[in-house]
Amino acid sequence: MDFALLAVFIPTFFFVSVTPGMCMTLAMTLGMTIGVRRSLPMMWGELIGVGLVAISAVIGVAAIMLNYPAIFFFLKYAGGAYLFWLGIQMWRSRGKLAIPDDLDAEVDTAPSALALQGFVTAIANPKGWAFMISLLPPFINTQKDMAPQLAVLVSIILVTEFLCLILYASGGRTLRKFLQQRGNVQLLNRIAGSMMMGVGVWLAAG
């Protein structure tokens, strides 16, 4: 791997990972309700899902980039537009990405159930697919062996994702009292939605 390329990739993906999305919202919600330690099985399941999404995106999109570069640009713009639309939904406190109003809803805390929930959330996460499809392949040098490059990039992704999950789950515990006050859930959804819209524009224009 080119170290100059890694120096760009690491902060870029940290920014992507720390942006609110389905997985981070889930981590924050579980942090609020059951605590960070009991949320760990969800995080392991989510990391497995993220790894599969990253590998699938690179293998599939790398082939498209070599043969049909115009399709790659379409996916990039479509992904940015979709993230912008998700941001609007979050701003309006709608959709799966929005923080729920009921923080006391009962949660299945069985480790297997939490792990499955994390895995399914990662696989079904439109933000994850949009970023992996449009952002990850350009960091792959198609003139060199793909496997070691992919191993390094996916390792960085998983470490970064885990740190952000811990950050959100820990923050969720702290935010619980704040969010229980009237109107604060809507405020946080609007802040997160604005960030998501900004990321959508950045992705399409970058």
GROMACS .gro file of C-alpha atoms in nm:
model
  206
    1MET     CA    1   0.000   0.000   0.000
    2ASP     CA    2   0.106   0.355  -0.075
    3PHE     CA    3   0.151   0.529   0.262
    4ALA     CA    4   0.046   0.864   0.112
    5LEU     CA    5  -0.278   0.698   0.001
    6LEU     CA    6  -0.331   0.552   0.350
    7ALA     CA    7  -0.272   0.896   0.502
    8VAL     CA    8  -0.572   1.016   0.301
    9PHE     CA    9  -0.785   0.704   0.350
   10ILE     CA   10  -0.766   0.686   0.732
   11PRO     CA   11  -0.910   1.033   0.811
   12THR     CA   12  -1.154   1.006   0.520
   13PHE     CA   13  -1.301   0.681   0.643
   14PHE     CA   14  -1.306   0.801   1.003
   15PHE     CA   15  -1.521   1.092   0.888
   16VAL     CA   16  -1.745   0.849   0.699
   17SER     CA   17  -1.773   0.608   0.991
   18VAL     CA   18  -1.842   0.868   1.259
   19THR     CA   19  -2.124   1.023   1.054
   20PRO     CA   20  -2.465   0.917   1.195
   21GLY     CA   21  -2.623   0.617   1.027
   22MET     CA   22  -2.818   0.302   1.107
   23CYS     CA   23  -2.530   0.127   1.285
   24MET     CA   24  -2.422   0.428   1.490
   25THR     CA   25  -2.781   0.509   1.583
   26LEU     CA   26  -2.826   0.148   1.695
   27ALA     CA   27  -2.506   0.166   1.904
   28MET     CA   28  -2.617   0.491   2.066
   29THR     CA   29  -2.965   0.358   2.139
   30LEU     CA   30  -2.828   0.039   2.295
   31GLY     CA   31  -2.576   0.243   2.492
   32MET     CA   32  -2.867   0.440   2.634
   33THR     CA   33  -3.078   0.137   2.718
   34ILE     CA   34  -2.846  -0.153   2.813
   35GLY     CA   35  -2.498   0.003   2.841
   36VAL     CA   36  -2.175  -0.027   2.644
   37ARG     CA   37  -2.053  -0.365   2.773
   38ARG     CA   38  -2.380  -0.547   2.702
   39SER     CA   39  -2.387  -0.390   2.354
   40LEU     CA   40  -2.059  -0.554   2.247
   41PRO     CA   41  -2.219  -0.862   2.078
   42MET     CA   42  -2.412  -0.625   1.851
   43MET     CA   43  -2.085  -0.457   1.760
   44TRP     CA   44  -1.915  -0.788   1.669
   45GLY     CA   45  -2.208  -0.879   1.444
   46GLU     CA   46  -2.202  -0.534   1.286
   47LEU     CA   47  -1.829  -0.557   1.213
   48ILE     CA   48  -1.874  -0.891   1.034
   49GLY     CA   49  -2.147  -0.733   0.821
   50VAL     CA   50  -1.936  -0.425   0.743
   51GLY     CA   51  -1.645  -0.645   0.637
   52LEU     CA   52  -1.867  -0.840   0.397
   53VAL     CA   53  -2.013  -0.521   0.251
   54ALA     CA   54  -1.665  -0.373   0.198
   55ILE     CA   55  -1.529  -0.683   0.026
   56SER     CA   56  -1.840  -0.721  -0.193
   57ALA     CA   57  -1.830  -0.355  -0.292
   58VAL     CA   58  -1.463  -0.360  -0.393
   59ILE     CA   59  -1.480  -0.685  -0.589
   60GLY     CA   60  -1.796  -0.585  -0.772
   61VAL     CA   61  -1.723  -0.218  -0.833
   62ALA     CA   62  -1.357  -0.271  -0.928
   63ALA     CA   63  -1.478  -0.484  -1.218
   64ILE     CA   64  -1.728  -0.214  -1.318
   65MET     CA   65  -1.464   0.060  -1.299
   66LEU     CA   66  -1.233  -0.128  -1.537
   67ASN     CA   67  -1.501  -0.188  -1.799
   68TYR     CA   68  -1.768   0.077  -1.746
   69PRO     CA   69  -1.627   0.387  -1.569
   70ALA     CA   70  -1.944   0.586  -1.645
   71ILE     CA   71  -2.145   0.346  -1.428
   72PHE     CA   72  -1.911   0.417  -1.136
   73PHE     CA   73  -1.982   0.790  -1.161
   74PHE     CA   74  -2.355   0.718  -1.175
   75LEU     CA   75  -2.327   0.507  -0.857
   76LYS     CA   76  -2.131   0.786  -0.690
   77TYR     CA   77  -2.392   1.052  -0.766
   78ALA     CA   78  -2.682   0.819  -0.688
   79GLY     CA   79  -2.523   0.730  -0.354
   80GLY     CA   80  -2.475   1.097  -0.267
   81ALA     CA   81  -2.835   1.178  -0.359
   82TYR     CA   82  -2.964   0.886  -0.153
   83LEU     CA   83  -2.767   0.995   0.154
   84PHE     CA   84  -2.905   1.348   0.110
   85TRP     CA   85  -3.259   1.205   0.105
   86LEU     CA   86  -3.184   1.001   0.419
   87GLY     CA   87  -3.062   1.322   0.584
   88ILE     CA   88  -3.395   1.488   0.505
   89GLN     CA   89  -3.577   1.191   0.663
   90MET     CA   90  -3.360   1.218   0.976
   91TRP     CA   91  -3.416   1.594   0.993
   92ARG     CA   92  -3.790   1.523   0.999
   93SER     CA   93  -3.739   1.251   1.268
   94ARG     CA   94  -3.859   0.983   1.028
   95GLY     CA   95  -3.712   0.659   0.899
   96LYS     CA   96  -3.491   0.396   1.061
   97LEU     CA   97  -3.194   0.628   1.102
   98ALA     CA   98  -3.378   0.868   1.331
   99ILE     CA   99  -3.327   0.839   1.707
  100PRO     CA  100  -3.649   0.691   1.852
  101ASP     CA  101  -3.865   0.892   2.093
  102ASP     CA  102  -3.915   0.594   2.323
  103LEU     CA  103  -3.580   0.527   2.490
  104ASP     CA  104  -3.735   0.282   2.736
  105ALA     CA  105  -3.854   0.032   2.475
  106GLU     CA  106  -3.773  -0.325   2.572
  107VAL     CA  107  -3.463  -0.469   2.402
  108ASP     CA  108  -3.374  -0.837   2.351
  109THR     CA  109  -3.036  -0.854   2.527
  110ALA     CA  110  -2.947  -1.215   2.436
  111PRO     CA  111  -2.594  -1.201   2.286
  112SER     CA  112  -2.698  -1.402   1.978
  113ALA     CA  113  -2.996  -1.174   1.914
  114LEU     CA  114  -2.781  -0.862   1.951
  115ALA     CA  115  -2.513  -1.004   1.719
  116LEU     CA  116  -2.774  -1.090   1.456
  117GLN     CA  117  -2.926  -0.743   1.490
  118GLY     CA  118  -2.586  -0.583   1.434
  119PHE     CA  119  -2.510  -0.805   1.133
  120VAL     CA  120  -2.846  -0.743   0.964
  121THR     CA  121  -2.822  -0.369   1.031
  122ALA     CA  122  -2.478  -0.353   0.866
  123ILE     CA  123  -2.589  -0.554   0.563
  124ALA     CA  124  -2.907  -0.348   0.520
  125ASN     CA  125  -2.737  -0.013   0.587
  126PRO     CA  126  -2.775   0.209   0.276
  127LYS     CA  127  -2.511   0.451   0.404
  128GLY     CA  128  -2.256   0.168   0.427
  129TRP     CA  129  -2.324   0.042   0.074
  130ALA     CA  130  -2.325   0.392  -0.073
  131PHE     CA  131  -1.987   0.476   0.079
  132MET     CA  132  -1.822   0.141   0.013
  133ILE     CA  133  -1.934   0.140  -0.351
  134SER     CA  134  -1.832   0.496  -0.430
  135LEU     CA  135  -1.545   0.566  -0.190
  136LEU     CA  136  -1.347   0.246  -0.138
  137PRO     CA  137  -1.262   0.126  -0.495
  138PRO     CA  138  -1.060   0.441  -0.588
  139PHE     CA  139  -0.812   0.348  -0.313
  140ILE     CA  140  -0.746   0.012  -0.482
  141ASN     CA  141  -0.460  -0.001  -0.734
  142THR     CA  142  -0.590  -0.232  -1.006
  143GLN     CA  143  -0.236  -0.279  -1.141
  144LYS     CA  144  -0.134  -0.462  -0.821
  145ASP     CA  145  -0.259  -0.767  -0.634
  146MET     CA  146  -0.597  -0.678  -0.486
  147ALA     CA  147  -0.598  -0.920  -0.188
  148PRO     CA  148  -0.328  -0.756   0.031
  149GLN     CA  149  -0.459  -0.408  -0.047
  150LEU     CA  150  -0.812  -0.513   0.047
  151ALA     CA  151  -0.687  -0.679   0.366
  152VAL     CA  152  -0.518  -0.357   0.481
  153LEU     CA  153  -0.813  -0.132   0.392
  154VAL     CA  154  -1.075  -0.361   0.548
  155SER     CA  155  -0.866  -0.390   0.866
  156ILE     CA  156  -0.853  -0.010   0.891
  157ILE     CA  157  -1.227   0.008   0.827
  158LEU     CA  158  -1.311  -0.245   1.099
  159VAL     CA  159  -1.086  -0.083   1.362
  160THR     CA  160  -1.226   0.261   1.280
  161GLU     CA  161  -1.584   0.133   1.283
  162PHE     CA  162  -1.537  -0.037   1.620
  163LEU     CA  163  -1.392   0.278   1.776
  164CYS     CA  164  -1.686   0.482   1.646
  165LEU     CA  165  -1.938   0.226   1.775
  166ILE     CA  166  -1.778   0.247   2.121
  167LEU     CA  167  -1.786   0.625   2.098
  168TYR     CA  168  -2.156   0.633   2.008
  169ALA     CA  169  -2.254   0.373   2.269
  170SER     CA  170  -2.062   0.562   2.539
  171GLY     CA  171  -2.214   0.890   2.427
  172GLY     CA  172  -2.559   0.735   2.434
  173ARG     CA  173  -2.529   0.669   2.804
  174THR     CA  174  -2.435   1.032   2.861
  175LEU     CA  175  -2.706   1.168   2.629
  176ARG     CA  176  -2.990   0.971   2.789
  177LYS     CA  177  -3.090   1.240   3.039
  178PHE     CA  178  -3.057   1.512   2.776
  179LEU     CA  179  -3.278   1.322   2.528
  180GLN     CA  180  -3.548   1.255   2.786
  181GLN     CA  181  -3.626   1.626   2.791
  182ARG     CA  182  -3.902   1.736   2.558
  183GLY     CA  183  -3.788   1.830   2.206
  184ASN     CA  184  -3.426   1.723   2.242
  185VAL     CA  185  -3.466   1.403   2.037
  186GLN     CA  186  -3.596   1.611   1.747
  187LEU     CA  187  -3.306   1.856   1.786
  188LEU     CA  188  -3.046   1.577   1.772
  189ASN     CA  189  -3.221   1.418   1.471
  190ARG     CA  190  -3.204   1.754   1.292
  191ILE     CA  191  -2.834   1.795   1.368
  192ALA     CA  192  -2.762   1.439   1.248
  193GLY     CA  193  -2.983   1.487   0.941
  194SER     CA  194  -2.799   1.807   0.847
  195MET     CA  195  -2.467   1.622   0.877
  196MET     CA  196  -2.597   1.339   0.660
  197MET     CA  197  -2.714   1.583   0.391
  198GLY     CA  198  -2.373   1.750   0.396
  199VAL     CA  199  -2.200   1.413   0.359
  200GLY     CA  200  -2.426   1.330   0.064
  201VAL     CA  201  -2.320   1.649  -0.113
  202TRP     CA  202  -1.954   1.587  -0.025
  203LEU     CA  203  -1.971   1.232  -0.160
  204ALA     CA  204  -2.127   1.335  -0.492
  205ALA     CA  205  -1.896   1.633  -0.541
  206GLY     CA  206  -1.573   1.474  -0.413
   0.00000   0.00000   0.00000
